[in-house]
Each structure stands twice: as structure tokens, then as C-alpha cells.
Coordinates of C-alpha atoms in Angstrom, one line a residue:
M1 CA 166.0 134.4 68.3
T2 CA 163.3 134.6 70.2
K3 CA 160.3 133.2 71.2
K4 CA 157.3 135.6 71.3
I5 CA 154.7 133.6 73.8
A6 CA 151.4 135.8 73.5
V7 CA 149.1 135.6 77.1
F8 CA 145.4 136.3 77.3
T9 CA 143.3 137.9 80.5
G10 CA 139.8 138.8 80.6
T11 CA 140.2 138.7 84.3
R12 CA 140.4 139.5 87.5
A13 CA 141.0 136.2 88.8
E14 CA 142.7 135.0 85.7
Y15 CA 144.8 138.1 86.0
G16 CA 146.4 136.6 89.9
L17 CA 146.5 133.2 88.9
L18 CA 148.5 134.3 85.9
Y19 CA 151.1 136.7 87.6
W20 CA 154.3 134.9 87.9
L21 CA 154.4 133.6 84.3
I22 CA 153.2 137.0 83.1
K23 CA 156.6 137.7 85.1
D24 CA 158.8 134.4 83.7
V25 CA 158.0 134.7 80.3
Q26 CA 158.5 138.9 80.8
S27 CA 161.9 137.7 82.5
D28 CA 163.1 135.0 80.4
P29 CA 166.0 135.7 77.4
E30 CA 164.1 133.5 75.8
L31 CA 160.7 134.3 76.0
T32 CA 159.6 137.7 74.7
L33 CA 155.8 139.2 76.1
Q34 CA 153.1 139.5 74.5
L35 CA 150.0 140.8 76.6
L36 CA 146.4 141.1 75.3
V37 CA 143.3 141.7 78.4
S38 CA 139.8 141.7 77.4
G39 CA 136.3 141.5 79.2
M40 CA 136.1 142.5 82.8
H41 CA 139.5 143.9 83.2
L42 CA 137.8 147.3 81.0
S43 CA 135.3 147.6 82.3
S44 CA 134.5 151.2 84.7
E45 CA 131.9 148.7 85.9
F46 CA 133.9 145.5 87.6
G47 CA 136.5 148.4 88.7
E48 CA 138.7 149.0 85.4
T49 CA 141.8 146.6 86.6
Y50 CA 143.6 146.8 82.9
K51 CA 145.2 150.0 85.7
Q52 CA 146.1 147.2 88.1
I53 CA 148.1 144.9 85.1
E54 CA 149.9 148.1 84.4
Q55 CA 151.4 149.3 87.9
D56 CA 152.1 145.6 88.3
G57 CA 154.3 146.8 86.0
F58 CA 153.6 144.7 82.4
S59 CA 153.0 146.7 79.3
I60 CA 149.9 145.6 77.8
D61 CA 150.4 145.0 73.7
E62 CA 146.2 144.6 73.2
K63 CA 143.2 146.2 74.3
I64 CA 140.5 144.0 72.8
E65 CA 136.4 145.6 74.5
I66 CA 133.8 142.7 74.0
L67 CA 131.6 143.4 77.1
L68 CA 128.1 144.8 76.1
S69 CA 126.3 146.4 78.4
S70 CA 123.8 143.3 79.1
D71 CA 123.5 140.7 81.9
T72 CA 122.2 137.6 79.6
A73 CA 122.8 135.0 77.5
V74 CA 122.6 136.7 74.3
G75 CA 124.4 139.5 75.1
T76 CA 127.3 137.0 76.0
A77 CA 126.9 135.0 72.6
K78 CA 127.2 138.3 71.2
S79 CA 129.4 139.1 73.3
I80 CA 131.7 136.0 71.6
G81 CA 132.0 136.8 68.4
L82 CA 132.2 140.5 69.3
G83 CA 136.1 138.5 70.8
V84 CA 136.5 136.6 67.8
L85 CA 136.8 139.9 65.8
G86 CA 138.9 142.0 68.5
F87 CA 141.1 138.9 68.9
T88 CA 141.3 137.9 65.1
D89 CA 143.0 141.8 64.5
A90 CA 145.5 141.8 68.0
L91 CA 147.2 138.0 67.5
S92 CA 147.4 139.1 63.3
R93 CA 149.3 141.7 64.7
L94 CA 151.3 140.3 67.2
K95 CA 152.3 137.1 64.9
P96 CA 153.1 135.0 68.3
D97 CA 154.5 131.9 68.5
A98 CA 152.6 130.8 71.2
L99 CA 149.2 132.1 72.9
V100 CA 148.8 131.0 76.7
I101 CA 144.9 130.8 78.1
L102 CA 143.6 130.2 81.1
G103 CA 140.8 128.0 82.5
D104 CA 136.8 128.2 81.6
R105 CA 135.3 131.2 80.4
F106 CA 133.9 132.5 76.8
E107 CA 136.4 135.4 76.3
A108 CA 138.4 132.9 77.0
L109 CA 136.4 131.0 74.4
A110 CA 136.7 133.4 71.5
A111 CA 140.4 134.5 71.7
A112 CA 141.3 130.2 71.8
Q113 CA 138.8 129.4 68.8
T114 CA 140.8 133.0 66.9
A115 CA 144.3 131.5 67.9
M116 CA 143.3 128.0 66.1
I117 CA 142.5 129.6 62.6
L118 CA 145.5 131.4 62.3
R119 CA 146.7 128.0 63.5
I120 CA 148.6 130.0 66.3
P121 CA 149.2 126.8 69.4
I122 CA 147.6 127.1 72.4
L123 CA 149.4 126.6 75.9
H124 CA 146.0 125.6 77.7
L125 CA 145.9 126.0 81.5
H126 CA 143.1 124.4 84.1
G127 CA 142.3 122.0 81.5
G128 CA 139.8 118.5 82.2
E129 CA 138.2 120.0 85.4
V130 CA 134.7 119.4 86.2
T131 CA 131.7 122.0 87.2
E132 CA 128.9 120.9 86.6
G133 CA 127.1 124.0 87.3
A134 CA 128.4 125.9 84.4
Y135 CA 128.8 126.2 80.9
D136 CA 132.4 127.1 82.0
D137 CA 131.7 123.3 81.8
A138 CA 131.2 122.9 78.2
I139 CA 133.2 125.7 77.7
R140 CA 136.2 124.6 79.4
H141 CA 136.4 121.5 77.5
A142 CA 136.2 123.2 73.4
I143 CA 139.3 125.3 75.2
T144 CA 140.8 121.8 75.4
K145 CA 140.6 120.4 71.8
L146 CA 141.8 123.7 69.9
S147 CA 144.7 123.4 71.8
Y148 CA 148.3 122.4 71.1
L149 CA 149.2 121.8 74.8
H150 CA 148.0 121.0 78.4
G151 CA 149.1 122.8 81.9
T152 CA 147.0 120.5 84.2
S153 CA 146.7 120.8 88.0
T154 CA 145.9 117.6 88.4
E155 CA 146.6 113.3 87.6
E156 CA 143.0 112.6 87.1
Y157 CA 142.0 116.2 85.1
R158 CA 145.5 114.8 83.2
Q159 CA 143.9 111.7 82.2
R160 CA 140.2 113.6 81.4
V161 CA 142.8 115.5 78.8
I162 CA 144.2 112.7 77.7
Q163 CA 140.1 110.8 77.0
L164 CA 139.3 113.3 74.8
G165 CA 142.0 112.5 71.8
E166 CA 144.6 115.0 73.6
V167 CA 148.2 113.0 72.6
P168 CA 150.0 112.0 76.2
E169 CA 153.2 113.5 75.0
R170 CA 151.5 117.4 74.9
V171 CA 149.4 116.7 78.2
K172 CA 151.7 117.2 81.6
N173 CA 150.6 117.6 85.4
I174 CA 152.1 120.8 86.7
G175 CA 150.1 121.1 89.7
A176 CA 147.5 124.7 90.3
I177 CA 149.4 127.5 88.3
G178 CA 147.9 129.5 91.4
L179 CA 150.2 128.4 94.2
D180 CA 152.6 130.0 93.3
H181 CA 151.6 132.4 95.0
L182 CA 151.9 130.8 98.2
A183 CA 156.5 130.5 97.4
R184 CA 157.0 133.7 95.7
S185 CA 153.6 136.5 97.4
N186 CA 154.5 138.6 99.9
F187 CA 151.3 139.7 102.0
M188 CA 149.6 141.9 103.3
S189 CA 149.1 142.2 107.5
V190 CA 145.6 142.9 108.7
N191 CA 146.0 146.3 109.4
E192 CA 147.1 146.3 106.0
I193 CA 144.3 145.1 104.1
G194 CA 141.9 147.5 106.2
N195 CA 144.1 151.0 105.7
S196 CA 144.2 150.0 101.3
L197 CA 140.2 149.5 102.1
N198 CA 139.1 152.2 104.2
F199 CA 137.5 149.8 106.1
N200 CA 138.3 148.8 110.2
L201 CA 138.7 145.2 110.3
K202 CA 138.5 144.9 113.9
Q203 CA 136.5 141.5 114.1
P204 CA 137.2 138.4 112.6
Y205 CA 135.8 139.0 108.9
F206 CA 134.4 136.0 106.2
L207 CA 135.1 137.0 102.9
V208 CA 132.4 136.0 100.7
T209 CA 132.6 136.5 96.4
Y210 CA 129.3 135.0 94.4
H211 CA 128.7 134.3 90.8
P212 CA 125.8 133.8 89.3
V213 CA 125.1 129.8 88.6
T214 CA 124.9 129.5 84.8
L215 CA 123.9 126.2 84.3
G216 CA 121.2 124.4 86.7
E217 CA 118.5 126.3 89.1
E218 CA 120.3 128.6 91.1
P219 CA 118.2 132.0 90.9
P220 CA 120.9 134.3 91.8
E221 CA 119.6 137.1 93.1
Q222 CA 117.2 134.1 95.4
S223 CA 120.4 132.7 96.2
F224 CA 122.8 135.7 96.5
I225 CA 119.8 136.9 99.2
A226 CA 120.0 133.4 100.8
L227 CA 123.6 133.9 101.8
L228 CA 123.5 137.2 103.1
N229 CA 120.7 136.1 104.9
A230 CA 123.2 133.3 106.8
L231 CA 125.5 136.2 107.7
D232 CA 123.7 137.9 109.3
E233 CA 123.4 135.3 111.9
F234 CA 127.2 135.9 112.8
K235 CA 127.1 139.1 113.4
D236 CA 130.9 139.0 115.4
H237 CA 132.4 138.7 112.2
Q238 CA 133.5 141.4 109.8
I239 CA 132.2 140.5 106.4
I240 CA 134.6 141.6 103.1
L241 CA 132.3 141.4 99.8
T242 CA 133.5 140.9 96.3
Y243 CA 131.6 141.6 92.9
P244 CA 130.8 138.8 91.2
N245 CA 132.1 138.2 87.3
A246 CA 130.1 139.5 84.3
D247 CA 128.8 136.6 83.6
D248 CA 124.9 136.0 82.8
G249 CA 122.4 137.7 85.7
G250 CA 126.0 138.8 88.3
R251 CA 124.6 142.5 87.5
R252 CA 121.0 141.7 88.8
I253 CA 122.7 141.5 91.9
I254 CA 125.6 143.8 92.5
P255 CA 122.7 146.1 93.7
I256 CA 121.9 144.2 96.2
L257 CA 125.8 143.7 97.5
E258 CA 125.6 146.9 97.6
G259 CA 122.7 147.9 99.5
Y260 CA 123.5 145.0 101.9
A261 CA 126.7 147.0 102.4
K262 CA 125.2 150.7 102.9
Q263 CA 123.5 149.3 105.2
Y264 CA 125.6 147.3 107.4
P265 CA 128.5 150.1 106.5
N266 CA 130.7 149.1 109.9
R267 CA 130.7 145.6 109.5
V268 CA 130.8 144.9 105.9
C269 CA 133.2 146.1 103.3
A270 CA 132.0 145.9 99.1
I271 CA 135.0 146.2 96.8
P272 CA 134.9 145.2 92.6
S273 CA 138.5 143.5 92.8
L274 CA 140.9 143.3 95.6
G275 CA 143.0 143.1 93.5
Q276 CA 145.6 139.4 93.8
K277 CA 148.3 140.6 96.5
R278 CA 145.5 141.8 98.9
Y279 CA 142.8 138.6 97.7
L280 CA 145.2 136.0 98.7
S281 CA 146.6 137.8 102.0
T282 CA 142.8 139.0 102.5
V283 CA 142.2 135.1 102.1
K284 CA 145.0 134.2 104.3
N285 CA 144.2 136.0 107.0
A286 CA 140.0 135.4 107.2
A287 CA 137.7 133.1 109.2
V288 CA 135.7 131.2 106.2
V289 CA 135.6 131.7 102.3
I290 CA 132.5 131.8 101.2
G291 CA 130.3 132.1 97.8
N292 CA 131.0 129.4 94.7
S293 CA 134.4 130.7 93.4
S294 CA 136.6 128.0 91.9
S295 CA 139.2 129.0 94.3
G296 CA 137.8 128.4 96.8
I297 CA 138.4 125.3 95.9
I298 CA 141.7 125.4 94.3
E299 CA 143.6 127.9 96.6
V300 CA 141.9 128.8 100.1
P301 CA 142.9 125.4 101.6
A302 CA 146.8 125.7 100.8
F303 CA 146.8 128.3 103.7
N304 CA 144.3 126.3 105.7
V305 CA 141.2 128.3 105.7
P306 CA 138.0 126.9 105.1
T307 CA 135.2 127.1 102.3
V308 CA 132.4 127.0 102.3
N309 CA 131.0 126.7 99.0
I310 CA 127.5 126.9 97.7
G311 CA 125.5 125.4 95.6
E312 CA 126.6 123.9 91.9
R313 CA 128.8 126.4 90.5
Q314 CA 131.9 123.7 91.3
K315 CA 130.0 120.4 91.1
G316 CA 131.9 117.7 90.2
R317 CA 135.6 119.7 91.2
L318 CA 138.7 118.1 93.4
A319 CA 138.3 119.2 97.1
A320 CA 140.3 119.5 100.1
K321 CA 138.6 118.4 103.4
S322 CA 138.2 121.8 105.1
V323 CA 135.9 122.5 101.4
L324 CA 132.1 122.3 103.2
N325 CA 129.7 122.2 100.0
C326 CA 125.7 123.1 100.5
I327 CA 123.2 124.3 98.3
A328 CA 122.2 127.8 98.4
T329 CA 119.5 127.6 101.4
K330 CA 119.8 130.2 104.6
A331 CA 119.4 127.6 107.0
A332 CA 121.9 125.3 104.5
I333 CA 124.5 127.8 104.2
S334 CA 124.6 128.7 108.7
A335 CA 125.1 125.4 108.8
A336 CA 128.0 124.7 106.6
I337 CA 129.3 128.9 108.0
T338 CA 128.8 126.5 111.4
T339 CA 131.3 123.9 111.0
A340 CA 133.7 126.4 109.3
V341 CA 134.0 128.4 112.4
T342 CA 134.3 126.2 114.2
G343 CA 136.9 123.6 113.0
S344 CA 134.5 121.0 113.5
Y345 CA 135.2 119.8 110.4
K346 CA 138.7 118.8 111.1
T347 CA 140.5 116.8 114.2
P348 CA 142.9 118.8 116.2
G349 CA 146.1 119.9 114.6
E350 CA 145.0 118.0 111.6
T351 CA 146.4 119.5 108.6
I352 CA 144.6 120.0 105.4
I353 CA 146.6 118.6 102.3
N354 CA 145.0 120.4 98.8
P355 CA 145.7 118.2 95.8
Y356 CA 146.8 120.8 93.9
G357 CA 150.5 120.5 93.2
A358 CA 153.0 122.1 94.9
G359 CA 153.6 125.7 94.0
N360 CA 155.7 125.4 91.0
A361 CA 153.8 125.4 88.0
S362 CA 155.1 128.4 86.6
A363 CA 158.5 127.1 86.2
Q364 CA 156.7 123.5 84.3
A365 CA 154.9 126.3 82.1
I366 CA 157.5 128.3 80.8
Q367 CA 159.5 125.0 79.8
M368 CA 156.3 123.3 77.9
L369 CA 157.1 126.8 76.0
K370 CA 160.2 126.7 75.5
S371 CA 160.2 123.1 74.1
L372 CA 157.5 124.2 71.7
E373 CA 158.9 122.9 68.1
F374 CA 156.1 123.9 66.3
E375 CA 155.2 123.2 62.0
P376 CA 153.0 125.6 60.8
S377 CA 152.3 122.3 58.2
K378 CA 151.0 119.4 61.3
S379 CA 147.8 118.8 62.1
F380 CA 146.2 120.0 64.9
Y381 CA 144.2 117.1 65.2
D382 CA 146.4 114.7 64.2
L383 CA 144.6 111.8 67.3
K384 CA 146.0 108.8 65.4
R385 CA 142.3 106.6 64.8
E386 CA 141.8 102.9 63.3
P387 CA 140.4 102.7 60.1
L388 CA 136.6 102.7 59.9

């Protein structure tokens, strides 16, 4: 009898990271894929990226609507509540043997807490990491405590998951799963990227993605305008701007982004979502990747492309030498971009070492799922404690 493996995805970025794992579950004769799609994927505001999932040859088993047309913490909290209701119905129908969840977003938290109550074991990917500038940090650790198996991206993060009280035998350092693309994907040329965007890429370009900082003092509009003002100093580079995610304040950035693209139609291209193949191809050919996405920390260094990481959102993550951190001011961002463009952050011919693995995480995750022997009577909370 095959094991039913449900995989959850709520954003374009997370789906891209999970692509090869989803593909491998789908093609494995010992496993049956069940795909749960929610969050930004179902929103026209964020590009209806569920269509890309279907174009990639995957059948979506459940679509769970949870997003409100809101840009506040109250709206996010209510979306989590809607998610619990929707995931309860979906998981009750599908009855998977295990659920795969990646990362730290509020949509994933709703799925994780529902699965735990329904006694569905969770394989959590990318646990143990630190992002001090976002409430994702607390959500990530919460999902760790709700999960049964853990695939971390580095040994340091594996140790942190164990420190949180998880059983060491169920915590494995498999590397960053998004790096599987390096060995297994075909990438587009610059001309192919430009043609697909209907945008003439005739100069070196920056790839820019800025998300709101949900903890700390970094106002999204003010910080994003500082970024745009810094970009104005690099007229010899074109810009590909992707939309922010659905966190608090993200929608307030979108009209600023769209206005900037309209102001410079030959220099700036704004797009809600690039899709994973086009995104990674754009990374591979970029002069610099700029913003505060986790991708700039984890995947971009593997292409030997520099990252300018702005502000506090990713504060605390392990990072390669090519990740240049700066505060969210025009002067600091401009200085970091100059360092990245000139290559002065490294010695000539130096190869950047990425701490996030070798690009074979999916096979290891599949093995963890296949070896899972979960008894419904077994407690999630089986940490041995000394008597008081």
C-alpha cells in the first residue's frame, strides 16, 4: 500500500523551493501525492500562481481560500482562523499519512496546527533558522514543535531544532531543498527571460524583491522608497521588480512599485511573480539580487551572484560572504550595491561557499517519508523528562 503524502504550499516562493520534492513524490511508486494549495496562490492580486502549479503538471487536490483583502495584523490573524477551518475539512477528506510543510509563514502555521490536532505527522523543512525581523521567526519555531520529522538546511539549524526539544533521531540536516534546482533544472538565457517578460533586457540588471518587516521599526513604504531612490543612482542597470508577499503592509508597497515601473518603462519591469524557472534564471543572470527575501540568503549565493540584504527581516540567518547586509536607508543601500557591482567583497577569482548544502535535499526528504512508521497512539510530545 502506498503512503499518501500531502504537500502544502501557500506562496510562489515556497512552491518553487518544493518543486522537485513534489515531482519526486508524484513519480515515486511507493507514494501518492496530495497537493494542498492556499494563500497567495489563489489571489488575483498576487498573480493567481496556482495556475503555474497546474501548468507544471500537478493536480491540486484541495484549494483552501484564506486570504482577506486586508493589510493589517488583524487581517492576518483572521486569515489563520479561516485557514484552520479550511484545512480541517481538507485534511479530513484526504486523510494523508504525512504532511510536508516548508518554512515559517502564517498560512503554514494554520496547516500545521490543524494537522497536529488531527494526528497527521508533519515533515517540517527549514526549521531551526533565525529571522529576527519578522514574526515568521516565532511561527517557524511553533511549527517545529507541532512537527514529527525535521529536515534542516544546515547542521547549526539541526542543533537548534534539537535544542528546542525534538528527538535527535528525527532531525536530519538535508540542506536547503531549493538548491536541488542547481543540478536538476534548465535555465533560460537573458534573451529568453526578456522575451517572456516582453521587456528588452539590453543592460546589466538588478533583481529586486522587498517584503514588509513585520517586527521592529522598519516602515515598509519609507524603506521601499529609500530602496527606489538608491536604485536611481545606477542608471546603467535595468531593474526587474517582483511584488511583495501578503504580510502586513505588503499591499501598501504595490502601488509605489507599480508607479515606479510606469515612470521608467524602458528601465524597470514590475511583475507579480516570475515563476520558479524564470526566477532562478533571472537570478543566475543578474548583476545583483537586492531586497530582503530569504532566497537572497539561501539560493542566490549558489549562483555566485552577490546579494544586497536590506534591513532586519533576515537578521540572524547564516549567510555566505557574498551577502552584503545594510540598513534601510538610501545611502547604505547605495553603498552596498556599489560594493556588489564592483565585486570588492571578494578577492579576484574567489569562489563563494554557500553554507546551505549540495543540492540533494529532495532525495533525503523522500527517504525520511518512506521510513516513517507513525502509530496514531504515539504521542507527539514524547520528550523524556527528568522527574521533578
